Amino acid sequence: MAELTYLQAISDGLRLEMRRDKRVYVIGEDVGVYGGAFKVTLGFQEEFGPWRVIDAPLSETAIVGSCTGAALMGMRPVAEMQFADFVSCAWDHLVTIAAKQFYRAGTPIPIVVRLPSGGGFSGGPFHSQNPESSFAHIPGLKCVCPATPEDAKGLLASAIEDPNPVLYFEHKHLYRRIKAEVPEERYTTPIGKARTHREGEDLSVITWGAMVYTADEAADELAKEDVSVEVIDLRSVLPWDREAVLASVRKTSKVLVLHEDTRTGGFGAEIAATIAEEAFESLDAPVKRIASPDAPVPYSPPLEKAYLPQVETVAAGLRELAAY
Amino acid sequence: MAIAREAEPVGSLHEVREAGLDREDLLTIYRNMLITRGVEERGHILYKQGKIPGSFYTGRGNEAAAVAVAMAMQPDDVGTPLHRDMGVHITRGLEAWRIFANYMGRADGPARGRDGNVHMADARLGMISMVSHLPAMLPVAVGCALAFRIREEKRVAVGWFGEGSAARGDAHESMNLAGVRRLPVVFICDNNQWAYSTPTHLGFAVEHIADRAEAYGFEGVVVDGTDVLAVYREAKRAVEKAREGGGPTLIECLTLRMEGHAVHDDAFYVPKHMFEEWAKSDPIERFRTWLREHAELSDDEEEELNSEIKKLLNDAIKRAEESPLPDPATVTDGVYAAPEDLDTPHHR
């Protein structure tokens, strides 16, 4: 075991996959000599050469579209969007082609698109978004959102191994902030299995990505007030672990769904609806949602702080639930 | 003023032999053109009979361009043909009965009822099934070429698009990336002069789509898409150049859209004289005349060929009609691939 940052874990996982499987290559903007905007692929071009660590023109359409073609020819492409926000330019290639090709044509498209996502550092409207719910609505895609360094490495290996197009949402605010012990060898973390980040008895928080830590800090606050909060880290939103969520709801009977993406049509709505359908009898309070408000992500620090769910907001929501 | 090279027509049998085609090849080309048109004519009838759901598209006037390019490819080469390129599927060996089965939404069509009309391909024949967002197939073709380049394989990808598709950013991004990396890809623009109801002067401001190639750092060629032998010569040259590391080529085939955008469209917006001119340069009639003049195509041979194709199409329709409709219980099967699905010729 070694202590790695979330970012180092992604980098380590990717490097191991490229060492063990020659079909894996990386393509993106500035991923080669520069090592990527966040340095995930730093040193990769020296090790793997310019045809496996490919600096592409500023062309998200061609980057992701070409991954589909290369995957059809037996490669295992890993595309990097410099920021998750730019995946809008590759929408067609994920949603129109990659997601539907196996259903329509019987040919699997094993591609991974890495999406540095999330806010918290004044990135503004185009460098802070969490677009996972848009893609979670698309049958044929998979969407993973690791929260820990260990999962970042294991889910990346699973994503590359998976025969389907996988969107890998890596939260930028976790890159250097979160550090943990990570196994040195290669391992996979199954896609679609939630993780209990914190066990609790009284309330459940269902979340993923950076909000796992916000929920955990809020749970610390509630613990001081003798309220025991369980935090479920979904790890992936497509597919998502319904059983784990329902089991936690049945145990605690009160649930808060928390995400950093905006509220209306956010993935939390699907989770809340499923809980209402499947676990209504177990609920002792209405399902509560906390999410960013329905607005673009603002730039200025006080605006962004007002926008992103904060520990105190989540703690207040939990207190309301506890008192219900 | 045109920037792209304007290809000369092919005249004599001698020129054809220089291009590497013998008489048998010529008859194969002609046969594939006839089957292509026959499949679409018979499909149109089935559509009118209500046996084909949805919509129906033909590539009448595009048969020469499609068949010639496919003939210029090697078996290991791959491509992304579109809805005017039935001749590519026929030439690569997709059986007519499976095409009819696809039209009719049957379980034995390449799309197994999950997609219709020409949205199909047989991956075993190196073909990739198109989507309706037509130029979106170009980055896919470029990706195939990228895989070949990474693995240093001498294989070529061919990406088709229309002059209408040329307006989309996908066309630009894919050609730019292919040019930058000198990838083994050939871009074929079927310029049939009409993007649904939009004429070329409302689609692009240069003389030829192929003029753009220069700006991407590779060669552009304009060729008469009704001259099957000229298209073959240019496609062969481009495919082999790509295979030898010479980078991409953009070939613009000037073809005809002898019918509406789809069969529901009477194309009232196309000037009548255009249809009259197109009828005179029908690629099949043109090649037939050439074969009779230069390759001694006889009445007997023609009759034999026509009756063989008629039987082939009759048998194909019968077999397609016998193919079952897909089981409704399978509607959500195969949304996701399982690891064993990767055991395909491509993913080996």
XYZ file of C-alpha atoms in Angstrom:
672
model
C 0.000 0.000 0.000
C 1.101 3.513 -0.707
C -0.489 6.793 0.179
C -1.693 8.430 -3.024
C -3.735 11.463 -3.846
C -6.931 10.903 -5.816
C -5.102 12.289 -8.853
C -2.088 10.022 -8.372
C -4.417 7.061 -8.047
C -6.029 7.838 -11.417
C -2.633 8.263 -12.981
C -1.318 5.075 -11.389
C -4.367 3.092 -12.520
C -4.109 4.341 -16.066
C -0.400 3.615 -16.247
C -0.912 0.048 -15.019
C -3.610 -0.559 -17.645
C -1.355 0.761 -20.387
C 1.504 -1.448 -19.217
C -0.553 -4.612 -19.166
C -2.626 -4.042 -22.323
C -1.118 -2.666 -25.525
C -4.592 -1.932 -26.872
C -5.022 0.862 -24.343
C -4.057 4.322 -25.566
C -4.758 7.857 -24.410
C -5.974 10.689 -26.623
C -6.816 14.236 -25.642
C -5.754 17.837 -25.664
C -2.307 18.473 -24.161
C -2.075 14.950 -22.727
C 1.359 14.259 -24.222
C 4.306 16.562 -23.662
C 2.372 18.664 -21.170
C 0.990 15.652 -19.305
C -2.611 16.857 -19.352
C -4.099 20.022 -17.894
C -4.109 18.373 -14.450
C -0.981 16.240 -15.033
C -2.746 12.886 -14.894
C -0.657 11.660 -17.848
C 2.593 13.316 -16.833
C 5.493 11.213 -18.087
C 3.241 8.898 -20.058
C 4.510 9.943 -23.459
C 8.089 9.188 -22.434
C 7.058 5.719 -21.353
C 4.520 4.799 -24.034
C 5.462 6.959 -27.013
C 3.546 9.502 -29.082
C 1.202 6.969 -30.708
C -0.184 5.727 -27.399
C -0.344 9.112 -25.735
C -1.800 11.193 -28.501
C -1.946 14.972 -28.431
C -5.072 15.778 -30.395
C -6.134 19.035 -31.983
C -8.838 20.959 -30.131
C -11.512 18.612 -31.456
C -13.670 16.837 -28.887
C -15.908 15.522 -31.662
C -12.998 13.896 -33.454
C -11.376 12.745 -30.210
C -14.401 10.810 -28.968
C -15.654 9.847 -32.441
C -12.274 8.398 -33.325
C -12.292 6.392 -30.097
C -15.402 4.619 -31.346
C -13.700 3.719 -34.621
C -10.539 2.563 -32.885
C -12.561 0.522 -30.382
C -14.347 -1.163 -33.280
C -10.905 -2.090 -34.593
C -9.979 -3.721 -31.306
C -8.323 -0.890 -29.367
C -9.205 0.247 -25.836
C -9.155 4.019 -26.118
C -9.159 6.337 -23.131
C -10.086 9.882 -24.108
C -9.483 12.824 -21.836
C -11.793 15.795 -21.931
C -9.719 18.657 -20.596
C -12.769 19.611 -18.544
C -16.003 17.630 -18.298
C -17.803 20.729 -19.566
C -16.281 20.241 -23.027
C -17.959 16.881 -23.465
C -20.910 18.842 -24.848
C -18.925 18.987 -28.100
C -18.747 15.188 -28.148
C -22.373 14.542 -27.202
C -23.249 13.024 -30.557
C -20.398 10.592 -30.432
C -21.313 9.289 -27.012
C -25.074 9.422 -27.258
C -25.780 8.891 -30.942
C -23.116 6.378 -31.858
C -21.280 4.790 -28.930
C -24.315 4.274 -26.689
C -26.477 2.733 -29.408
C -24.055 0.806 -31.575
C -24.152 -2.462 -29.662
C -27.936 -2.481 -29.564
C -28.255 -1.538 -33.242
C -25.320 -3.303 -34.789
C -24.160 -5.871 -32.233
C -20.670 -4.400 -32.070
C -19.430 -3.420 -28.592
C -17.747 -0.031 -28.132
C -15.282 -0.360 -25.233
C -14.218 3.244 -24.740
C -13.535 5.344 -21.655
C -13.942 9.099 -21.560
C -12.331 10.774 -18.569
C -14.203 13.841 -17.386
C -12.556 16.184 -14.871
C -15.693 17.604 -13.342
C -17.061 19.574 -10.425
C -16.632 22.967 -8.848
C -15.243 24.593 -5.737
C -12.326 26.640 -7.070
C -13.882 29.484 -9.077
C -13.788 27.630 -12.371
C -16.892 29.447 -13.507
C -19.732 28.231 -15.729
C -17.544 26.245 -18.166
C -15.005 24.570 -15.902
C -17.152 23.401 -12.989
C -20.089 21.387 -14.207
C -21.232 17.902 -13.197
C -22.999 16.646 -16.300
C -23.499 13.055 -15.119
C -27.288 13.149 -15.019
C -27.471 14.050 -18.731
C -25.580 10.893 -19.563
C -27.201 8.755 -16.891
C -30.370 9.184 -18.967
C -28.787 7.449 -21.967
C -29.227 3.677 -22.189
C -26.024 2.060 -23.392
C -23.635 4.290 -21.456
C -22.122 3.726 -18.026
C -21.270 6.596 -15.681
C -18.861 6.133 -12.801
C -18.027 8.817 -10.202
C -15.284 7.659 -7.821
C -14.911 9.493 -4.515
C -11.807 7.853 -3.030
C -8.296 7.217 -4.342
C -8.819 3.468 -4.008
C -12.011 3.607 -6.076
C -10.474 6.027 -8.556
C -7.876 3.400 -9.429
C -10.138 0.361 -9.293
C -13.020 1.919 -11.199
C -10.689 3.129 -13.922
C -9.436 -0.425 -14.436
C -13.030 -1.670 -14.541
C -14.019 1.081 -16.972
C -11.197 0.195 -19.360
C -11.996 -3.508 -19.108
C -15.724 -2.929 -19.626
C -17.053 -3.736 -23.114
C -19.274 -0.626 -23.100
C -18.687 3.117 -23.356
C -17.908 4.360 -19.850
C -17.876 7.983 -18.718
C -15.437 8.353 -15.860
C -16.252 11.469 -13.838
C -13.216 12.436 -11.787
C -13.845 15.277 -9.391
C -11.269 18.022 -9.720
C -11.780 19.218 -6.176
C -10.639 15.812 -4.921
C -7.492 15.645 -7.082
C -4.974 16.887 -4.534
C -7.198 17.342 -1.485
C -7.931 13.655 -0.872
C -5.170 11.196 0.005
C -5.435 7.588 1.094
C -3.745 4.224 1.088
C -4.100 2.541 -2.296
C -2.997 -1.009 -3.161
C 0.044 -0.964 -5.415
C -1.040 -3.868 -7.591
C -3.769 -3.782 -10.219
C -7.307 -4.476 -9.060
C -10.795 -3.732 -10.280
C -13.714 -2.185 -8.436
C -17.051 -3.433 -9.731
C -19.196 -0.874 -11.559
C -22.669 -0.594 -10.046
C -21.815 -1.517 -6.445
C -22.222 1.227 -3.868
C -19.880 1.642 -0.928
C -20.861 2.459 2.624
C -18.642 5.395 3.391
C -19.901 5.652 6.950
C -22.251 3.392 8.825
C -25.133 4.927 10.706
C -28.503 4.097 12.235
C -30.757 7.159 12.151
C -30.462 8.844 8.741
C -29.120 7.932 5.301
C -27.335 10.198 2.869
C -27.148 8.941 -0.708
C -24.451 10.740 -2.663
C -21.348 10.392 -4.830
C -18.206 12.247 -5.885
C -16.971 15.184 -3.804
C -20.275 15.377 -1.922
C -19.293 12.187 -0.078
C -16.902 14.340 1.973
C -19.437 17.113 2.457
C -21.896 14.507 3.738
C -19.228 12.971 5.960
C -18.400 16.309 7.578
C -22.089 17.029 8.082
C -22.415 13.578 9.652
C -19.595 14.500 12.070
C -21.660 17.510 13.143
C -24.754 15.374 13.657
C -22.750 12.811 15.610
C -22.040 15.518 18.166
C -25.806 15.790 18.550
C -26.157 12.004 18.972
C -27.636 11.471 15.524
C -26.046 8.626 13.640
C -25.813 9.219 9.876
C -25.067 6.602 7.238
C -23.333 7.846 4.088
C -23.750 5.743 0.971
C -21.297 6.502 -1.828
C -22.997 5.320 -5.014
C -19.687 5.160 -6.949
C -21.650 4.983 -10.219
C -24.958 6.496 -11.328
C -25.409 4.299 -14.413
C -25.857 1.581 -13.408
C -26.646 2.515 -9.803
C -26.928 0.242 -6.818
C -30.641 0.341 -6.026
C -30.384 -2.510 -3.569
C -27.765 -0.783 -1.442
C -29.823 2.419 -1.370
C -33.048 0.619 -0.510
C -31.315 -1.430 2.179
C -29.979 1.718 3.832
C -33.388 3.412 3.626
C -35.054 0.371 5.184
C -32.512 0.464 7.975
C -32.709 4.181 8.836
C -36.163 5.127 7.458
C -35.062 8.690 6.663
C -33.058 9.670 3.635
C -31.322 12.675 2.141
C -30.262 12.559 -1.490
C -27.334 14.893 -2.080
C -25.559 15.904 -5.260
C -23.453 18.706 -6.663
C -25.263 18.811 -10.009
C -28.330 21.039 -10.293
C -31.595 19.980 -8.738
C -34.256 19.730 -11.461
C -33.859 16.520 -13.396
C -30.691 15.784 -11.462
C -29.951 12.145 -10.790
C -31.220 12.547 -7.231
C -34.736 12.792 -8.647
C -34.441 9.267 -10.017
C -33.173 7.987 -6.691
C -35.954 9.762 -4.768
C -38.583 8.393 -7.148
C -37.225 4.872 -6.799
C -37.252 5.112 -3.003
C -40.850 6.348 -3.158
C -41.827 3.452 -5.396
C -39.919 0.691 -3.676
C -39.520 1.678 -0.028
C -42.491 3.922 0.729
C -43.580 1.723 3.615
C -40.169 2.043 5.247
C -40.066 5.841 5.226
C -40.647 7.888 8.358
C -40.064 11.213 6.584
C -40.379 12.574 3.048
C -37.295 12.000 0.923
C -35.187 15.136 1.063
C -33.014 16.445 -1.756
C -30.101 18.848 -1.517
C -28.429 19.892 -4.742
C -27.074 22.956 -6.448
C -29.805 25.425 -7.448
C -31.064 25.543 -11.021
C -28.508 28.031 -12.297
C -25.173 27.955 -14.117
C -22.147 27.519 -11.851
C -21.054 31.043 -10.865
C -17.465 32.266 -10.722
C -17.060 34.686 -7.824
C -16.235 32.928 -4.491
C -19.263 34.146 -2.475
C -21.588 33.200 -5.344
C -20.007 29.800 -5.802
C -20.179 29.139 -2.060
C -23.865 30.046 -2.131
C -24.309 27.718 -5.083
C -22.525 24.499 -4.070
C -24.051 22.431 -1.244
C -22.084 23.283 1.902
C -21.484 21.217 5.030
C -23.735 23.503 7.095
C -26.581 23.262 4.551
C -26.367 19.501 4.558
C -26.155 19.409 8.375
C -29.257 21.620 8.567
C -31.088 19.311 6.177
C -30.114 16.322 8.289
C -31.329 18.027 11.453
C -34.683 18.697 9.796
C -34.950 15.051 8.834
C -33.941 13.922 12.310
C -36.602 16.129 13.859
C -39.372 15.035 11.502
C -11.437 28.488 -59.385
C -11.097 24.853 -58.489
C -8.162 23.854 -56.309
C -8.745 20.111 -56.355
C -7.473 17.998 -59.213
C -10.192 17.223 -61.731
C -9.869 13.586 -62.755
C -9.955 12.615 -66.413
C -12.602 10.197 -67.616
C -11.599 6.634 -68.415
C -11.796 5.796 -72.110
C -10.259 2.634 -73.407
C -10.022 -0.953 -72.245
C -6.258 -0.457 -72.221
C -6.564 2.229 -69.529
C -8.791 -0.059 -67.526
C -6.274 -2.885 -67.707
C -3.619 -0.467 -66.525
C -5.808 0.218 -63.524
C -5.660 -3.514 -62.778
C -9.107 -4.661 -63.881
C -9.684 -7.638 -66.162
C -12.897 -8.400 -68.038
C -14.209 -10.520 -65.199
C -13.735 -7.618 -62.789
C -15.608 -5.334 -65.154
C -18.535 -7.723 -65.286
C -18.461 -8.027 -61.483
C -18.674 -4.260 -61.199
C -21.580 -4.162 -63.635
C -23.343 -6.984 -61.823
C -22.929 -5.264 -58.454
C -24.361 -2.056 -59.905
C -27.349 -3.933 -61.276
C -27.961 -5.742 -57.977
C -27.680 -2.442 -56.119
C -30.309 -0.817 -58.269
C -32.419 -3.953 -58.258
C -32.438 -4.175 -54.460
C -33.548 -0.564 -54.173
C -36.169 -0.817 -56.929
C -37.638 -3.944 -55.418
C -37.433 -2.425 -51.966
C -39.368 0.576 -53.191
C -42.131 -1.716 -54.445
C -42.232 -3.552 -51.116
C -42.464 -0.185 -49.388
C -45.418 0.840 -51.534
C -47.012 -2.523 -50.756
C -46.781 -1.652 -47.087
C -44.299 -4.423 -46.368
C -41.566 -2.043 -45.203
C -42.301 0.186 -42.204
C -40.879 3.651 -41.625
C -39.221 5.401 -44.510
C -37.329 4.279 -47.595
C -34.217 5.752 -49.181
C -32.529 4.942 -52.454
C -29.194 5.830 -53.990
C -30.339 5.828 -57.614
C -27.630 7.609 -59.566
C -24.957 6.792 -56.977
C -24.389 3.140 -57.876
C -21.194 3.700 -59.850
C -19.484 5.724 -57.142
C -20.421 3.275 -54.395
C -19.474 0.082 -56.224
C -16.242 1.501 -57.647
C -14.898 2.652 -54.288
C -15.745 -0.657 -52.628
C -14.024 -2.527 -55.470
C -10.881 -0.490 -54.822
C -10.718 -1.648 -51.180
C -8.962 -4.749 -49.879
C -10.793 -7.324 -47.732
C -9.087 -6.098 -44.530
C -10.013 -2.471 -45.214
C -13.026 -1.007 -43.445
C -15.584 1.683 -44.102
C -18.623 3.651 -43.042
C -21.009 3.748 -46.032
C -24.124 5.922 -45.867
C -27.636 5.759 -47.280
C -26.718 6.309 -50.941
C -24.038 3.628 -50.772
C -25.933 0.364 -51.033
C -23.426 -0.575 -53.716
C -20.730 -0.730 -51.056
C -22.619 -3.338 -49.033
C -23.379 -5.353 -52.174
C -19.768 -5.260 -53.322
C -18.483 -6.250 -49.889
C -20.750 -9.282 -50.063
C -23.798 -8.492 -47.959
C -26.470 -10.861 -49.219
C -29.569 -9.277 -50.756
C -31.963 -11.293 -48.613
C -30.466 -9.863 -45.445
C -30.896 -6.343 -46.837
C -34.583 -7.022 -47.554
C -34.900 -8.554 -44.096
C -33.460 -5.354 -42.644
C -35.849 -3.192 -44.670
C -38.745 -5.256 -43.338
C -37.572 -5.121 -39.727
C -36.944 -8.872 -39.555
C -34.769 -10.732 -37.074
C -32.270 -11.794 -39.769
C -31.414 -8.307 -41.013
C -28.011 -7.056 -39.910
C -29.754 -4.706 -37.441
C -32.105 -7.498 -36.243
C -35.053 -5.127 -36.302
C -33.386 -2.606 -34.020
C -32.762 -0.191 -36.861
C -34.191 0.120 -40.348
C -33.590 0.962 -43.978
C -29.875 1.435 -44.729
C -28.879 1.781 -41.065
C -27.113 -1.536 -41.152
C -23.796 -3.148 -41.855
C -22.121 -6.492 -41.510
C -19.089 -6.030 -39.278
C -17.642 -9.286 -40.597
C -17.400 -7.575 -43.977
C -15.517 -4.644 -42.446
C -18.491 -2.326 -42.609
C -19.716 -0.097 -39.784
C -23.403 0.691 -39.414
C -24.278 4.326 -40.109
C -26.307 6.692 -37.934
C -28.679 9.390 -39.174
C -26.272 12.132 -38.114
C -24.414 11.404 -41.327
C -21.034 13.144 -40.974
C -20.710 11.670 -37.492
C -19.432 8.554 -39.234
C -16.322 10.381 -40.456
C -14.588 10.618 -37.053
C -15.387 6.917 -36.642
C -13.618 6.119 -39.912
C -10.694 8.273 -38.796
C -10.570 6.300 -35.548
C -10.311 3.039 -37.491
C -7.397 4.540 -39.410
C -5.848 5.693 -36.142
C -5.994 2.117 -34.820
C -4.263 0.895 -37.981
C -1.596 3.559 -37.599
C -0.983 2.794 -33.910
C -0.602 -0.905 -34.697
C 1.331 -0.195 -37.899
C -1.028 -2.293 -39.983
C -1.288 -1.747 -43.717
C -5.018 -1.265 -43.689
C -7.177 1.596 -44.857
C -10.451 3.091 -43.631
C -12.913 4.737 -45.995
C -15.369 7.332 -44.724
C -18.348 8.414 -46.798
C -20.282 11.636 -46.556
C -22.467 13.801 -48.745
C -22.079 17.376 -49.846
C -24.805 18.238 -47.341
C -22.873 16.573 -44.507
C -19.824 18.588 -45.461
C -21.334 21.578 -43.658
C -21.124 19.871 -40.256
C -18.177 20.284 -37.901
C -17.615 16.536 -37.803
C -16.358 16.695 -41.396
C -13.888 19.429 -40.503
C -12.603 17.856 -37.293
C -12.115 14.438 -38.815
C -10.284 15.718 -41.888
C -8.134 18.000 -39.794
C -7.124 15.206 -37.421
C -6.506 12.830 -40.328
C -4.369 15.437 -42.055
C -2.345 16.282 -38.966
C -1.585 12.613 -38.303
C -1.422 11.527 -41.991
C -3.777 8.677 -41.232
C -4.617 5.918 -43.714
C -8.115 7.128 -44.501
C -9.892 8.041 -47.716
C -12.810 10.450 -47.576
C -15.461 9.932 -50.227
C -17.921 12.764 -50.767
C -20.930 11.692 -52.772
C -21.976 15.078 -54.096
C -25.402 14.285 -55.485
C -26.155 18.001 -55.709
C -29.099 18.071 -53.343
C -29.116 17.917 -49.546
C -32.798 17.061 -49.199
C -34.148 20.260 -50.825
C -30.993 22.362 -50.416
C -28.927 22.962 -53.553
C -25.142 23.100 -53.413
C -24.849 26.892 -53.647
C -26.718 27.164 -50.342
C -24.522 24.480 -48.786
C -20.997 25.668 -49.550
C -19.329 28.643 -51.176
C -16.342 27.011 -52.856
C -16.526 25.355 -56.237
C -15.869 21.839 -54.990
C -15.992 20.146 -51.589
C -12.706 18.518 -52.635
C -11.107 21.975 -52.758
C -11.071 21.865 -48.979
C -8.558 19.008 -48.928
C -5.707 21.389 -49.678
C -6.510 23.241 -46.460
C -6.173 20.010 -44.490
C -2.829 19.218 -46.048
C -3.785 16.425 -48.409
C -4.945 15.893 -51.956
C -8.449 16.594 -53.200
C -9.812 15.037 -56.372
C -13.050 15.692 -58.202
C -14.296 12.847 -60.312
C -17.384 12.217 -62.388
C -19.298 9.878 -60.115
C -21.247 8.413 -63.010
C -18.000 7.121 -64.550
C -17.491 3.912 -62.616
C -14.046 3.286 -64.078
C -12.747 6.768 -63.313
C -14.001 6.507 -59.728
C -12.332 3.114 -59.433
C -9.012 4.451 -60.721
C -9.038 7.409 -58.322
C -10.227 5.365 -55.343
C -7.616 2.691 -55.979
C -4.891 5.295 -56.182
C -6.041 6.946 -52.959
C -6.506 3.694 -51.042
C -3.067 2.420 -52.001
C -1.476 5.775 -51.247
C -3.021 5.691 -47.786
C -1.880 2.107 -47.295
C 1.702 3.056 -48.124
C 1.757 5.868 -45.576
C 0.923 8.686 -47.989
C -1.915 10.009 -45.845
C -5.525 10.815 -46.622
C -7.219 11.810 -49.864
C -10.583 13.469 -50.333
C -12.407 12.284 -53.432
C -15.525 14.120 -54.435
C -17.736 12.046 -56.705
C -20.167 14.167 -58.674
C -23.198 11.931 -58.680
C -26.900 12.237 -59.249
C -29.872 11.977 -56.982
C -32.295 10.604 -59.537
C -35.100 10.432 -56.965
C -36.261 12.431 -53.958
C -34.419 12.549 -50.641
C -36.538 9.566 -49.625
C -39.410 7.984 -51.505
C -41.984 10.203 -49.801
C -40.301 13.213 -51.452
C -41.331 14.004 -55.039
C -38.409 16.460 -55.353
C -40.601 19.176 -56.886
C -37.825 21.638 -56.095
C -35.384 19.986 -58.500
C -35.626 21.683 -61.931
C -37.132 19.358 -64.515
C -34.203 19.769 -66.893
C -31.910 18.357 -64.239
C -33.816 15.101 -64.117
C -33.679 14.967 -67.917
C -29.924 15.480 -67.914
C -29.492 12.925 -65.153
C -31.465 10.352 -67.110
C -28.963 10.818 -69.950
C -25.993 10.197 -67.669
C -27.469 7.298 -65.707
C -24.321 5.528 -64.444
C -25.627 2.048 -65.156
C -26.662 2.863 -68.702
C -23.369 4.625 -69.203
C -21.312 1.622 -68.110
C -23.483 -0.778 -70.074
C -22.804 1.207 -73.255
C -19.092 1.249 -72.467
C -19.017 -2.499 -71.889
C -20.759 -3.134 -75.203
C -18.362 -0.834 -77.038
C -15.109 -1.750 -75.313
C -15.504 -5.144 -73.685
C -17.778 -7.001 -76.085
C -20.705 -7.326 -73.710
C -23.139 -9.401 -75.779
C -26.930 -9.613 -75.822
C -26.691 -13.174 -74.541
C -24.474 -12.199 -71.640
C -26.774 -9.346 -70.714
C -29.824 -11.535 -70.842
C -28.171 -14.163 -68.712
C -27.035 -11.579 -66.182
C -30.439 -9.919 -65.972
C -32.309 -13.158 -65.474
C -29.791 -14.346 -62.883
C -30.247 -11.118 -60.910
C -34.014 -11.274 -61.221
C -33.967 -14.745 -59.712
C -31.542 -13.657 -57.014
C -33.845 -10.810 -56.004
C -36.988 -12.964 -56.102
C -35.335 -15.589 -53.935
C -33.971 -12.922 -51.613
C -37.372 -11.339 -51.028
C -38.930 -14.741 -50.430
C -36.256 -15.658 -47.905
C -36.541 -12.272 -46.189
C -40.310 -12.641 -45.889
C -39.753 -16.026 -44.259
C -37.459 -14.458 -41.696
C -39.247 -14.005 -38.372
C -40.124 -10.655 -36.907
C -38.111 -9.972 -33.759
C -39.524 -11.271 -30.484
C -41.022 -8.353 -28.509
C -39.625 -9.946 -25.356
C -36.115 -9.090 -26.609
C -36.768 -5.330 -26.724
C -34.252 -4.526 -24.004
C -31.753 -7.267 -24.824
C -28.311 -6.129 -25.823
C -28.407 -2.557 -24.564
C -25.132 -3.430 -22.843
C -22.421 -5.704 -24.111
C -21.029 -8.493 -21.950
C -17.309 -9.355 -21.926
C -17.894 -12.350 -24.207
C -19.412 -10.029 -26.827
C -15.919 -8.672 -27.391
C -14.973 -11.975 -28.957
C -15.442 -10.624 -32.475
C -13.110 -10.464 -35.477
C -12.491 -6.778 -34.654
C -11.744 -7.161 -30.966
C -9.527 -10.200 -31.099
